[in-house]
Coordinates of C-alpha atoms and ligand atoms in Angstrom, one line a residue:
X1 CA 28.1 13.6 -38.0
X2 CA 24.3 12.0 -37.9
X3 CA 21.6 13.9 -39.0
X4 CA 19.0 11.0 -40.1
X5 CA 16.0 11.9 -37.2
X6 CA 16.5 9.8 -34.0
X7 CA 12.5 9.5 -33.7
X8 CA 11.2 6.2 -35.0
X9 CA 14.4 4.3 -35.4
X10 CA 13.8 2.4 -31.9
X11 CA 10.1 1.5 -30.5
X12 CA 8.9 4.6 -28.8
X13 CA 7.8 3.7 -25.0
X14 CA 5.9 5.7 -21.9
X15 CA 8.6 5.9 -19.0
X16 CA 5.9 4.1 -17.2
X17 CA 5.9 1.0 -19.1
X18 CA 10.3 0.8 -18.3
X19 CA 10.0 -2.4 -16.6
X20 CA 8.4 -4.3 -19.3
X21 CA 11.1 -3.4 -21.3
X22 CA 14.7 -3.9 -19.4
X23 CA 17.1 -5.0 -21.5
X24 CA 16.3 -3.7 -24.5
X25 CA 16.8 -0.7 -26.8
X26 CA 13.8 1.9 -26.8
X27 CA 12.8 5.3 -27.6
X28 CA 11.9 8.0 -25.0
X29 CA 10.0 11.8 -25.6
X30 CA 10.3 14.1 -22.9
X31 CA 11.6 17.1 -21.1
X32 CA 14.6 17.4 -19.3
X33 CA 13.7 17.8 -15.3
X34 CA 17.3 17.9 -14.2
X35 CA 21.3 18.2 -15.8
X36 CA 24.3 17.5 -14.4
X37 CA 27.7 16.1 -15.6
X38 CA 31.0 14.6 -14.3
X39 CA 32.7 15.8 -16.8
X40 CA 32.8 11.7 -18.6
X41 CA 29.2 11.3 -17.7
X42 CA 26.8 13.2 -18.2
X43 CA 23.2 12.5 -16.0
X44 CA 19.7 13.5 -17.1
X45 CA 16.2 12.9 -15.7
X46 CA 13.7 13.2 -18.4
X47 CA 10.4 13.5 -17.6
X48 CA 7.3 12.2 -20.4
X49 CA 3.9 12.9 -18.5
X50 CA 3.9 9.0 -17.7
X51 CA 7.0 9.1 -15.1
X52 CA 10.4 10.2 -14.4
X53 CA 13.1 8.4 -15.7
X54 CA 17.3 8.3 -15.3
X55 CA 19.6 8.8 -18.3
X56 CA 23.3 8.1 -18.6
X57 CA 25.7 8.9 -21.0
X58 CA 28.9 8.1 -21.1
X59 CA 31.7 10.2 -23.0
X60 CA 32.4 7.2 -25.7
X61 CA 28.6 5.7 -25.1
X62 CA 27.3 8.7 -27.3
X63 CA 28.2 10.8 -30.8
X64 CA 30.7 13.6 -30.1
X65 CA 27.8 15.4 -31.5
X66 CA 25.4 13.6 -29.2
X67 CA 27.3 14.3 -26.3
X68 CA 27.4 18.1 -27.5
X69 CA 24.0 18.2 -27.5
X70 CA 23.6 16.5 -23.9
X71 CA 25.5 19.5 -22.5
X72 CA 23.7 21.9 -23.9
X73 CA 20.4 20.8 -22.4
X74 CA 18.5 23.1 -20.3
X75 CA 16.0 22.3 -17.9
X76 CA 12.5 21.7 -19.7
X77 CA 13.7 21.3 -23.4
X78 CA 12.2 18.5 -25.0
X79 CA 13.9 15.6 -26.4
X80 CA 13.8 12.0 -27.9
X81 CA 16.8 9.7 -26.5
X82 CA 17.4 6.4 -27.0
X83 CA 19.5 3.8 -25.3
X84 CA 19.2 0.5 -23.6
X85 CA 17.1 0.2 -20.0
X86 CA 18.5 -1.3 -17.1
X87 CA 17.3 -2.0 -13.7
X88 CA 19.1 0.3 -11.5
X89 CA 17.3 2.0 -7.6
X90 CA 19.1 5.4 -7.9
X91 CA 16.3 6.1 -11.1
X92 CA 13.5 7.2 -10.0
X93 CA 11.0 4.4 -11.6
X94 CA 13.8 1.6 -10.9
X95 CA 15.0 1.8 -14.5
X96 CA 17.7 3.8 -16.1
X97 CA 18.6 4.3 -19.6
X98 CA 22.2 3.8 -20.6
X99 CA 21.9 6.4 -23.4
X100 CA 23.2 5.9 -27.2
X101 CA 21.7 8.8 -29.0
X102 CA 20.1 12.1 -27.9
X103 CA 18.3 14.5 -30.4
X104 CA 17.0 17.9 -29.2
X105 CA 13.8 18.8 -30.2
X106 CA 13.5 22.2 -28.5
X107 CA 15.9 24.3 -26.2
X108 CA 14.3 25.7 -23.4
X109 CA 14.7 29.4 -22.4
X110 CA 15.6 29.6 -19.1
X111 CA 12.4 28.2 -16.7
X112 CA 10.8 30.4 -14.6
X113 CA 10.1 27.3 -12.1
X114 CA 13.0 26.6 -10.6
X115 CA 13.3 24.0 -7.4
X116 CA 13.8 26.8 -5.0
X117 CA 10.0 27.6 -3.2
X118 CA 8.0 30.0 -5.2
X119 CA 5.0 32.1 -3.7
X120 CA 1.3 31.3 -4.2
X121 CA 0.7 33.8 -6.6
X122 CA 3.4 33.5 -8.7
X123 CA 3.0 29.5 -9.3
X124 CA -0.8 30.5 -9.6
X125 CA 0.0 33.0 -12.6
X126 CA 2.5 30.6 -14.1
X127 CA -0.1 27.4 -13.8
X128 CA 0.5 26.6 -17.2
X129 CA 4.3 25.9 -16.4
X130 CA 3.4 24.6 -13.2
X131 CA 1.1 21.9 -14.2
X132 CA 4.6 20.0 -14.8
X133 CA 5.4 19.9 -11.3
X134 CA 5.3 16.3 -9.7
X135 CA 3.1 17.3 -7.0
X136 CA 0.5 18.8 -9.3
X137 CA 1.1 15.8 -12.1
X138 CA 0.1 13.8 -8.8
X139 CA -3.2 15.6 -7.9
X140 CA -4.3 15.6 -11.7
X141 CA -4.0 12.0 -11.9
X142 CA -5.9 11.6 -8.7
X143 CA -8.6 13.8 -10.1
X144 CA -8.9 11.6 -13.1
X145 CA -9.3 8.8 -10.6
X146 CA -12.1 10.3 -8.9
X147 CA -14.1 11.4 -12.4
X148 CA -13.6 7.6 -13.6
X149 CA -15.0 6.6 -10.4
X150 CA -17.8 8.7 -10.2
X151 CA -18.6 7.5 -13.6
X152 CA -18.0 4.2 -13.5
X153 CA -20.2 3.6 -10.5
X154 CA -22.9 5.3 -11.6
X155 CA -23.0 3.3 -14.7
X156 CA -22.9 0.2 -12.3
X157 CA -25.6 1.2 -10.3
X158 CA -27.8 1.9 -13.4
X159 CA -28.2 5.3 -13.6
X160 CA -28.0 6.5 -17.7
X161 CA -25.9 9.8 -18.1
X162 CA -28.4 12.5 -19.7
X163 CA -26.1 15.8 -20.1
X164 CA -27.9 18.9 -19.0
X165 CA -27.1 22.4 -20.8
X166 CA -24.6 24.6 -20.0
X167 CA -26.9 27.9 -20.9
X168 CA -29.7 28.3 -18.8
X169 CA -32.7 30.6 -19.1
X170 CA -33.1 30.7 -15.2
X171 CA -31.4 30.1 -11.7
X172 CA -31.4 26.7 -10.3
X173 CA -29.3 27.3 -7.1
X174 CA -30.7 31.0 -6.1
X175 CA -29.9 34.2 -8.4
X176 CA -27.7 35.9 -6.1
X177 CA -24.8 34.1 -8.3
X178 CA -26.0 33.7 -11.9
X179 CA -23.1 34.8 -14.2
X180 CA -25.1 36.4 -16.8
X181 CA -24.2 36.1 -21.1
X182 CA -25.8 37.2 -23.7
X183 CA -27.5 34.8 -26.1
X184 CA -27.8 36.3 -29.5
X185 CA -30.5 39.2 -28.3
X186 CA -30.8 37.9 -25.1
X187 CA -30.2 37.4 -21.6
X188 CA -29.2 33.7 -20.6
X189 CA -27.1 32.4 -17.5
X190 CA -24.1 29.8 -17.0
X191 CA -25.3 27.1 -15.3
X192 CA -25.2 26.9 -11.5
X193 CA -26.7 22.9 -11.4
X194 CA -28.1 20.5 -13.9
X195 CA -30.5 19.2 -11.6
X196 CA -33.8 20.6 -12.9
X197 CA -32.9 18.7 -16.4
X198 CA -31.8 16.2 -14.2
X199 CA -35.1 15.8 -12.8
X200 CA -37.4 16.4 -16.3
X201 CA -34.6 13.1 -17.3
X202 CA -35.3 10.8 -13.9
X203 CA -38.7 11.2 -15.1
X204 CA -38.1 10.0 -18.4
X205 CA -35.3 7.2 -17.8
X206 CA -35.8 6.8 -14.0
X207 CA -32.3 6.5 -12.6
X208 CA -29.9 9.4 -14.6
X209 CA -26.9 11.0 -14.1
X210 CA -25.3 14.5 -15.5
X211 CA -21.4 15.6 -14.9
X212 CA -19.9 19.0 -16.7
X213 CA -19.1 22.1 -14.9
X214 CA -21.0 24.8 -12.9
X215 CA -20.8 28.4 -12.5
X216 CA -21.4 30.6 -9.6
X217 CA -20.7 34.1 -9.0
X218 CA -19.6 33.4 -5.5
X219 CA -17.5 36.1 -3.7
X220 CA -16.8 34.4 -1.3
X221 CA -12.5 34.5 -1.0
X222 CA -12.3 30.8 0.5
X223 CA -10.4 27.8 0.3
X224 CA -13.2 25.8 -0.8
X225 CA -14.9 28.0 -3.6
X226 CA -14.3 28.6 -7.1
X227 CA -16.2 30.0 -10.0
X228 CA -16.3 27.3 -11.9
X229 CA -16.2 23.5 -10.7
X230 CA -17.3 20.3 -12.2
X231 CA -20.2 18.6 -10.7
X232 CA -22.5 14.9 -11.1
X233 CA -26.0 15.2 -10.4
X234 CA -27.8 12.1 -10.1
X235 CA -31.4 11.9 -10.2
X236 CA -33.6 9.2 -8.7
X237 CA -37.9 8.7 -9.7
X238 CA -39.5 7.2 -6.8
X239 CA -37.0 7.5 -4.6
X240 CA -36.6 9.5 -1.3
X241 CA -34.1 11.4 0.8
X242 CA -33.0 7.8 2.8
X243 CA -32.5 6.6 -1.0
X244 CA -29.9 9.0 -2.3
X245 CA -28.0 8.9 1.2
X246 CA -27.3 5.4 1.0
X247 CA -26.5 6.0 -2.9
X248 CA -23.8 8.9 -1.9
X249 CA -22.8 5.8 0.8
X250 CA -21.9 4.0 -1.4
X251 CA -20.4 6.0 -4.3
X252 CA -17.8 7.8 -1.6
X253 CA -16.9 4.3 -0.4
X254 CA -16.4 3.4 -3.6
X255 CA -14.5 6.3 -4.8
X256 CA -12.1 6.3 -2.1
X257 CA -11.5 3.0 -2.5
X258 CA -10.7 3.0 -5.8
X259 CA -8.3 6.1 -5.3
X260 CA -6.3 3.9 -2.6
X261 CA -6.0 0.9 -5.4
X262 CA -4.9 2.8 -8.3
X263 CA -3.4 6.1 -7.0
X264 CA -1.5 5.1 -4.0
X265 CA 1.9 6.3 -5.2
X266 CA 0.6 9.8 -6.0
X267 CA -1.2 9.8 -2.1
X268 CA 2.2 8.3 -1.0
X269 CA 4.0 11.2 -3.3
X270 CA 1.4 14.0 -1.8
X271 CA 2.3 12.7 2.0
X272 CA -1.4 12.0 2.0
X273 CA -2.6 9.8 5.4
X274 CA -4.1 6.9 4.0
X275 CA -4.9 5.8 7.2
X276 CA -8.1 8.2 7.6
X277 CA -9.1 7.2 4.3
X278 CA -9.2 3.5 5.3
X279 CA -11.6 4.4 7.8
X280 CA -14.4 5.8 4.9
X281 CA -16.2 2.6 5.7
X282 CA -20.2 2.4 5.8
X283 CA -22.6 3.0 7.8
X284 CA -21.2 6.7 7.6
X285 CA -22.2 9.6 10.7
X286 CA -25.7 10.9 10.4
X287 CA -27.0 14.0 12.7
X288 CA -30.1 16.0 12.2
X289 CA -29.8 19.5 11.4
X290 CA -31.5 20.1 15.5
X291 CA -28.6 17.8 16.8
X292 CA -26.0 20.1 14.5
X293 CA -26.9 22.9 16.2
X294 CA -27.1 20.9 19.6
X295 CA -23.3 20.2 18.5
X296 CA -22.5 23.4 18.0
X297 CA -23.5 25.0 21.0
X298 CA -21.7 22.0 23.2
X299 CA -18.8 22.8 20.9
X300 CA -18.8 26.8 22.5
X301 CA -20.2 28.6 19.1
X302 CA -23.1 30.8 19.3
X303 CA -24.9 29.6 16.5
X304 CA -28.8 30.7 15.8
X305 CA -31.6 27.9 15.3
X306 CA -32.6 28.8 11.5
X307 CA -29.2 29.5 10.7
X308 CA -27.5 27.4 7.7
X309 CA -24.2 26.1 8.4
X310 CA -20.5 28.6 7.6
X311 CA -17.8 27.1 6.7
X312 CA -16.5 26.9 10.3
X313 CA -19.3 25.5 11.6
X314 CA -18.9 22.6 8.9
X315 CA -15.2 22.1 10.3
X316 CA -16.5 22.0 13.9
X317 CA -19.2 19.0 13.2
X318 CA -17.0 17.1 10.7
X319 CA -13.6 17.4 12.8
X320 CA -16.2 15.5 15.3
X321 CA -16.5 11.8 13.2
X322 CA -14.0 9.6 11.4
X323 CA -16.7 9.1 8.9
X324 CA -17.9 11.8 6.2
X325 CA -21.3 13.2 8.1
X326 CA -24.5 13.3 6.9
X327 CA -26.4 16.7 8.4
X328 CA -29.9 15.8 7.2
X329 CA -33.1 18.1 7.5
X330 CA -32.1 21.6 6.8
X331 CA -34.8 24.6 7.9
X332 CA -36.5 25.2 4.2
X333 CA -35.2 29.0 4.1
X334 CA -31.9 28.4 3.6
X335 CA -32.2 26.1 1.3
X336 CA -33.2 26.3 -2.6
X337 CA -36.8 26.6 -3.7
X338 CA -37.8 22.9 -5.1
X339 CA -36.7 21.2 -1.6
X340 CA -39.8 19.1 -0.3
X341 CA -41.0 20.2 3.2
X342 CA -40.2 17.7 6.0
X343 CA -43.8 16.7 6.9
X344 CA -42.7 16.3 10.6
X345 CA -42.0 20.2 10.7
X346 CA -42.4 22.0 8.2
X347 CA -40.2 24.8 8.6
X348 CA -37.4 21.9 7.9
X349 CA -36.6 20.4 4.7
X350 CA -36.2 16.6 3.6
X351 CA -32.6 18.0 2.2
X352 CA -29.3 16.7 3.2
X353 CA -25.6 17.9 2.8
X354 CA -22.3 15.3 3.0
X355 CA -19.6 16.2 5.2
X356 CA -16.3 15.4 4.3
X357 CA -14.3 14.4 7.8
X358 CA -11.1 16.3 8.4
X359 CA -12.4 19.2 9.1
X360 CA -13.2 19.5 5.3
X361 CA -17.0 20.7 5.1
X362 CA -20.3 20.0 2.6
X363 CA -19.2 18.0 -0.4
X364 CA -22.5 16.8 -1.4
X365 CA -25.6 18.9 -1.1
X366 CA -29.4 17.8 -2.3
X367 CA -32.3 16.1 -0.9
X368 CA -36.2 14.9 -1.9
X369 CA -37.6 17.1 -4.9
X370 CA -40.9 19.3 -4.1
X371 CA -43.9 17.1 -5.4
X372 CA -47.2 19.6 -5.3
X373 CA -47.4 21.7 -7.6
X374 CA -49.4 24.2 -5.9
X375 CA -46.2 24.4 -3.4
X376 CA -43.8 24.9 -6.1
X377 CA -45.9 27.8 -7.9
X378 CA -45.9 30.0 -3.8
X379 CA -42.2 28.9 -3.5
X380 CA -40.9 30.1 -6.9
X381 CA -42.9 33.1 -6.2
X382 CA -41.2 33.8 -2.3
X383 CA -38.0 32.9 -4.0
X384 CA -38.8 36.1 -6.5
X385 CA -38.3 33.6 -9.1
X386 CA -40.0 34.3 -12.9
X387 CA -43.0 31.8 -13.0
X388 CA -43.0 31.2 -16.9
X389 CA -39.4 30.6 -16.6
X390 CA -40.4 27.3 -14.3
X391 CA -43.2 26.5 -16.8
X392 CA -41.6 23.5 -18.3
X393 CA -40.4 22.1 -14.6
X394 CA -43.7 22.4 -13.6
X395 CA -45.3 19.8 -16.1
X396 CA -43.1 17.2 -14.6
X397 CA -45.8 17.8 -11.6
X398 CA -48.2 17.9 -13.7
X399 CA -47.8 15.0 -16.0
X400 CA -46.8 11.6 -13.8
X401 CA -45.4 13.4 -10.8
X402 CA -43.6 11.2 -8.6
X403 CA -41.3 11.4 -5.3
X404 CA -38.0 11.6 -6.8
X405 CA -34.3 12.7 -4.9
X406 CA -30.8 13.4 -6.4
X407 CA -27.7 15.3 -5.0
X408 CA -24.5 17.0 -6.8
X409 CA -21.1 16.0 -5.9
X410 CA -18.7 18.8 -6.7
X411 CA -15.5 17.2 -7.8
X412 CA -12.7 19.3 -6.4
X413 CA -14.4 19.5 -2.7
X414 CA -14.2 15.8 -3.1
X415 CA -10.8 15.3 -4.8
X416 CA -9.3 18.5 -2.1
X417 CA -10.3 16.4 1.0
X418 CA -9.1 13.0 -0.8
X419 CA -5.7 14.1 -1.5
X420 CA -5.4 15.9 1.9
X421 CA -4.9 19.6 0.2
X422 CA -5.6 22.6 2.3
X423 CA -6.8 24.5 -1.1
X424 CA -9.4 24.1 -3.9
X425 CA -7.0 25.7 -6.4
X426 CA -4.9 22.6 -6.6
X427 CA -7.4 20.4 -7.7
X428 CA -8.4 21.6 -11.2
X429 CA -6.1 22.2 -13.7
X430 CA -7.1 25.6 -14.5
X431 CA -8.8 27.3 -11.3
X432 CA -11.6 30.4 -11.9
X433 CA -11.9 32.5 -8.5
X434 CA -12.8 35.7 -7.0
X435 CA -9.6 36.8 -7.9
X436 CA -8.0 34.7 -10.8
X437 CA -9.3 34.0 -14.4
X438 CA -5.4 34.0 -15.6
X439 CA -4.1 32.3 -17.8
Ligands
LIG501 O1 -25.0 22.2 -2.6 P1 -25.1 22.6 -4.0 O2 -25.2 24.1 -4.3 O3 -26.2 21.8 -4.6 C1 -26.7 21.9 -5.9 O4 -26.2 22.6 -6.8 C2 -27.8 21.0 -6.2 N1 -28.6 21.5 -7.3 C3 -27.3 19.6 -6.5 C4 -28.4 18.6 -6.7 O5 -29.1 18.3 -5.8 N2 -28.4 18.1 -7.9 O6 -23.7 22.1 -4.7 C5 -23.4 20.8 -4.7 C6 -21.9 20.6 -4.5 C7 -21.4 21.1 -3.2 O7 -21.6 20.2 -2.1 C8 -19.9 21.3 -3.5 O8 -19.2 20.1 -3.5 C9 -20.0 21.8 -4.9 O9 -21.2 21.3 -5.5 N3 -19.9 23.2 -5.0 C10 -18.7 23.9 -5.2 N4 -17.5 23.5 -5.3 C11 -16.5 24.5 -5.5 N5 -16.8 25.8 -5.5 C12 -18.0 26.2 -5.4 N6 -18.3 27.5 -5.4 C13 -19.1 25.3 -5.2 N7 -20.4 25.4 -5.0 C14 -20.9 24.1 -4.9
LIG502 MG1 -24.8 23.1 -0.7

């Protein structure tokens, strides 16, 4: 009977990396996915974050003790195995392990996922388990894609990452959905946006960049709204609304086709139709906010000059273009306080909101920042916004003002239309919601 420890005794490899390694003896960690036996083989697929992976075992191929073992496997106990890899179709990578030794680490209790379907809610309130799931493995991988991306072409085009805080004295977005905290004797918010760091940081470095999460006390019950997402802000000095729509251009192009490079077996895995991805070529769909509501009308909705745009109304225009949509030139009272006004009419807005196509809405908002000062001080006020709050964003009017435009991309608007999900609470490993802080 062995009991020396399996773990170490061959090189320990991701399933990923099989191919490099047929024909030799390894070392896999995992958790068994699936069990079943012949009665003189005995089948496992072992799962180890990286990939899926075939194991056989043959009744003289293993210890008696081994073998025991083997059978006693339930699904989602962990384990290290060893054996020899071969190349072989029916595995689900295209290599199998012809087993030689199998040491249980853990026996799992009986799994409360099972591969029969399970309800909404109940995956939702078992999210920790379900986080193993291939489908969800896929979508977090894809997300990774899309934060890399983000990153990495932001860094290309020369913007400097400056990370904004988390607690904020005042609202940036409108109070109406400030979560509220208490800050030793005080009263501080979560952050809805980085931007007005952002924009105190454009002034200092000229081309920056901030990415962490946001908070909104949103009640809205929809399939694109959380509590808490995860957002980049870039910020732009001496640039202007045409600017930072050619910048979000070219960081969506970019980001989609980085996600059809490197993540096309999880699109293939999520049934995803790459095909309407191929199409998020430049120049992108570009409408006025006059020729939105032109749209809308043609379209059979009643909708109000003045008016911002629902949800539905968002599905209507982008269902409309093959493109993502830019709506551009927003009227100024639905919008946030520090927008600049449009100086061809000024009850619009030099703002602009992205569009994902699909049907899939505003995944970008943002626009040119307010540049007079004497503007800012009536609209903070109209906004019933504390003036000595907005003291320190005011200096950066006062002390080498200059036009400058940013937007924020929220990541799982962006990652939900990528991936083809009809849901925001697939796309982040832990969702926050009207409805769901658990676990
Ligand atoms: O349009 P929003 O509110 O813009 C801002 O916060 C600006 N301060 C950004 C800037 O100019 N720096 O939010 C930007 C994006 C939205 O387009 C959306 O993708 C995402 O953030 N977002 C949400 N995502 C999920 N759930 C929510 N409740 C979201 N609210 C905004
Ligand atoms: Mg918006």
């Amino acid at each position: 009977m062995s009991t020396a420890p399996l773990a170490g005794t061959s090189p320990w490899i991701r399933i990923a990396d099989a191919r490099d390694h047929l024909g030799e003896t390894v070392e896999v960690r995992g958790w068994v996915t699936h069990h079943r036996s012949s009665g003189k083989v005995q089948f496992l697929v072992l799962r180890d974050g990286s990939g899926a992976m075939q194991c056989v075992a043959g009744l003289k191929d293993v210890s008696a003790e081994d073998w025991d073992a083997a059978a006693r496997l339930t699904q989602e106990s962990s384990v290290i195995v060893r054996g020899t890899l071969r190349a072989d179709a029916r595995s689900p990578g295209g290599v199998e392990m012809g087993l030689q030794a199998v040491e249980i680490v853990a026996l799992a209790e009986p799994y409360p996922i099972s591969p029969k379907e399970h309800g909404t809610d109940f995956l939702m309130d078992h999210r920790h388990l379900w986080l193993r799931s291939a489908r969800q493995q896929a979508i977090l991988r894809i997300r990774a894609e899309v934060v890399k991306a983000f990153r990495d072409f932001m860094d290309r085009e020369d913007f400097l990452l400056v990370d904004s805080p988390i607690f904020t004295p005042s609202a940036c977005e409108g109070t109406s959905t400030l979560f509220e905290t208490t800050y030793f004797d005080q009263k501080v918010y979560l952050t809805q946006s980085g931007q007005l760091y952002q924009e105190a940081a454009a002034l200092a470095f000229g081309r920056t960049y901030c990415f962490g999460p946001a908070f909104r006390a949103e009640k809205s019950k929809t399939r694109r709204h959380l509590t808490e997402f995860w957002m980049m802000e870039p910020e732009w000095a001496f640039a202007t609304l045409d600017d930072v729509i050619a910048l979000q251009e070219r960081l969506l192009v970019y980001t989609v086709g980085r996600v059809l490079e490197s993540r096309a077996e999880q699109l293939r895995s999520l049934e995803r139709d790459t095909t309407k991805l191929e199409k998020v070529k430049a120049p992108f769909a570009r409408i006025h906010y006059n020729e939105a509501v032109d749209r809308l009308r043609a379209a059979g909705l009643s909708f109000e000059w003045g008016n911002d745009l629902g949800g539905t109304d968002e599905t209507v225009l982008s269902g409309q273009f093959e493109t993502p949509l830019f709506v551009t030139n927003y009227p100024a009272a639905v919008k946030a306080f520090y927008m600049e006004p449009d100086p061809a009419d000024e009850r619009l807005s030099l703002s602009c909101d992205c569009l994902a196509p699909e049907g899939y809405g505003e995944i970008i908002g943002g626009g040119q920042r307010m540049a007079s000062l004497e503007l800012l001080n009536r609209r903070i006020a109209e906004h019933g916004l504390p003036q000595e709050a907005f003291e320190w964003y005011k200096d950066l009017r006062r002390y080498g003002s200059a036009p400058h435009a940013g937007f924020g991309i929220g990541v799982e608007r962006t990652l939900a239309w990528i991936a083809g999900l009809d849901h925001v609470r697939e796309t982040i490993p832990f969702p926050r919601m009207l409805y769901r802080l658990h676990p």
